[in-house]
CSV table of C-alpha atoms in Angstrom, one decimal:
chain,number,residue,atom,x,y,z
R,1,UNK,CA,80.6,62.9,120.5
R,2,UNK,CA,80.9,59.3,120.6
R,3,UNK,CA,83.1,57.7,117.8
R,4,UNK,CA,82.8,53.7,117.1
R,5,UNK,CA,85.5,51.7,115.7
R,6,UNK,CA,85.1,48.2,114.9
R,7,UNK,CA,87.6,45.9,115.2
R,8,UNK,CA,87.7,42.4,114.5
R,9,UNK,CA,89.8,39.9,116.4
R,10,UNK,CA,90.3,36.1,117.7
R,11,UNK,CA,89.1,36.1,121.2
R,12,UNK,CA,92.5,34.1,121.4
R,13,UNK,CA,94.2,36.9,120.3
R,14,UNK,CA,92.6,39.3,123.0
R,15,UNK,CA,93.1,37.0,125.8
R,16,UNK,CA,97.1,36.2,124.9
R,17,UNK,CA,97.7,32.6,123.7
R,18,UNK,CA,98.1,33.8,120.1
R,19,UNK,CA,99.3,36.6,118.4
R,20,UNK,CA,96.9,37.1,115.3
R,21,UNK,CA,96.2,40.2,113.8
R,22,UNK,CA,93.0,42.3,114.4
R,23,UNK,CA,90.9,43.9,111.8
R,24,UNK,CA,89.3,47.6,111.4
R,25,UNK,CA,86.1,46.4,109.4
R,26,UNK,CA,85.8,48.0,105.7
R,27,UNK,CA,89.3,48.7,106.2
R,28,UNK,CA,93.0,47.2,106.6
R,29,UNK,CA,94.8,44.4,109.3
R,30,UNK,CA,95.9,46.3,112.5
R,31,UNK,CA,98.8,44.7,114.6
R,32,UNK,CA,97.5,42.9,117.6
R,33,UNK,CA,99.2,45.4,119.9
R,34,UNK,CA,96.8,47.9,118.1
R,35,UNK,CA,93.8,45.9,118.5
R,36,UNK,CA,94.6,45.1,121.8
R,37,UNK,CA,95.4,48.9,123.3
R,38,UNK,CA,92.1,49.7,121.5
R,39,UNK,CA,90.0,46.9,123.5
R,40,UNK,CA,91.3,48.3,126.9
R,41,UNK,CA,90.0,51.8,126.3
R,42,UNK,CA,87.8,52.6,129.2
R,43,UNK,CA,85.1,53.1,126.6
R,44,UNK,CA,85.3,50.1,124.9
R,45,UNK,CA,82.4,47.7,124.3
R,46,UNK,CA,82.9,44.4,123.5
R,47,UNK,CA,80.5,42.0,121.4
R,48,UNK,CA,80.5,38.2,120.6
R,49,UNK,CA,79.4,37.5,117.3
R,50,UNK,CA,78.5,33.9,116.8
R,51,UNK,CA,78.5,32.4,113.4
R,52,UNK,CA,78.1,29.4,111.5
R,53,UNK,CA,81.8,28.1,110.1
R,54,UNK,CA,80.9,27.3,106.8
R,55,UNK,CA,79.5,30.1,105.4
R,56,UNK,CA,79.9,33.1,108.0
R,57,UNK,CA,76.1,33.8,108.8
R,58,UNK,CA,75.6,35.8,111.6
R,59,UNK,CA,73.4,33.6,113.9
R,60,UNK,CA,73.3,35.8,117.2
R,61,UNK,CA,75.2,39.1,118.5
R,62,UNK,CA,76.0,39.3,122.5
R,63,UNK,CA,76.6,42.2,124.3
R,64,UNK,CA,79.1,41.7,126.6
R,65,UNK,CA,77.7,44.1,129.0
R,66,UNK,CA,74.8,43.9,131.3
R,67,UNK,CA,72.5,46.8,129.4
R,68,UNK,CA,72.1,46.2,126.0
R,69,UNK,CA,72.9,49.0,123.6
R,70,UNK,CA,70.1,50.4,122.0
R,71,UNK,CA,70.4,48.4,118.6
R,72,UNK,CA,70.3,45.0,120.2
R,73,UNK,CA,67.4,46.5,122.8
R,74,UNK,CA,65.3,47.5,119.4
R,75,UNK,CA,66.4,43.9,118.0
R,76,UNK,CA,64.8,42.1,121.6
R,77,UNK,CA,61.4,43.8,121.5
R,78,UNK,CA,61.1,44.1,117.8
R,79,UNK,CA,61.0,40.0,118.2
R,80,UNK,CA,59.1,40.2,121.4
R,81,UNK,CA,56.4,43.2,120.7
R,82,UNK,CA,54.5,42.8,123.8
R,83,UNK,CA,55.0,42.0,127.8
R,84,UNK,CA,56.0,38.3,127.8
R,85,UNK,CA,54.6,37.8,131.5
R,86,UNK,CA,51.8,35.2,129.8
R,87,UNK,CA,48.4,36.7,128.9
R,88,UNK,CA,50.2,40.2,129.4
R,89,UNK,CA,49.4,42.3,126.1
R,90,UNK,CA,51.4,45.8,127.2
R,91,UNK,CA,53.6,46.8,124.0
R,92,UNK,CA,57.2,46.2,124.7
R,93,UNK,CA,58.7,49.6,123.2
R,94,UNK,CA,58.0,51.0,126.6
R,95,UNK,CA,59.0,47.9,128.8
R,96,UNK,CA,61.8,46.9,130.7
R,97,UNK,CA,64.5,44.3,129.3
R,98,UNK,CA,64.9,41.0,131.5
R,99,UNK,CA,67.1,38.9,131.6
R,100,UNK,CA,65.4,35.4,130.9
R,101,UNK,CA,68.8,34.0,132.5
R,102,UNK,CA,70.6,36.2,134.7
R,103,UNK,CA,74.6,37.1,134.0
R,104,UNK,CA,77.1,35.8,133.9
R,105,UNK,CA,75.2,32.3,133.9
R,106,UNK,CA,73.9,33.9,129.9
R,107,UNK,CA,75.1,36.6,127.7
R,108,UNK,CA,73.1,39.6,127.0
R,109,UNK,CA,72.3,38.8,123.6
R,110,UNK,CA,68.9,38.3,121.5
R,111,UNK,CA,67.9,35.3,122.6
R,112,UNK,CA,68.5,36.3,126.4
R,113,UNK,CA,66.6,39.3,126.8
R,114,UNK,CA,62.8,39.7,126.6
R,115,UNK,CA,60.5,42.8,127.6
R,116,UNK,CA,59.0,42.8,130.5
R,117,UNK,CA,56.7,45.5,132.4
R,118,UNK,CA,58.1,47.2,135.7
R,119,UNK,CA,55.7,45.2,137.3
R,120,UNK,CA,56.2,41.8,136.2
R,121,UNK,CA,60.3,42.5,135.9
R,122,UNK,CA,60.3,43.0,139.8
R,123,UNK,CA,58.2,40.3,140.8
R,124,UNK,CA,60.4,37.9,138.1
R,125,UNK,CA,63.8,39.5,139.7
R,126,UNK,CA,62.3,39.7,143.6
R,127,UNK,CA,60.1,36.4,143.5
R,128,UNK,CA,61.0,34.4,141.1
């Protein structure tokens, strides 16, 4: 059984030039030696959540991983519900997820990944 954890932190704080404390969401600060022996698991998945300053909306959610976990993969073809190889009608809840731009060039987040059917995928990733 899988058990998730999140933890909030400064990407600062993860890569070394500061030392602020991380954050077990719902719950209390954790020390940034915590939060960072937590992030090095071998298990551990990372995600970028980009928001706007002022008033903390959530405006997109990357992966930072090549396969998409199955939240954000539900998220991608819930907003693309078909194929999007153009006149291509095939629903998407049984398609492949592309890349539109390939990693590390672009994230795998919502706005980078659309369905696409085994066909179309490997003539996109083979032939341009």
């Amino acid at each position: 059984m899988k058990i998730r954890i999140n933890v909030k932190t400064n990407a600062t704080t993860m890569t070394g030039p500061d030392n602020q404390p991380g954050q077990l969401i719902g719950h209390e600060p954790i020390t940034t030696q915590h939060a960072r022996k937590l992030a090095k698991q071998p298990s551990s998945e990372w995600y970028r959540p980009w928001t706007d300053s002022p008033t903390h909306t959530l405006l997109n959610y990357e992966h930072l991983k090549y396969k998409p976990n199955p939240t954000l993969a539900d998220y991608a073809r819930a907003n693309t519900p078909t194929c999007n190889f153009p006149n291509h009608n095939r629903p998407a809840r049984t398609r492949e997820l592309d890349h539109t731009i390939p990693p590390p060039n672009d994230p795998t987040s919502a706005d980078n990944l659309k369905p696409l059917c085994k066909f179309h995928h490997k003539c996109k990733t083979h032939h341009g």
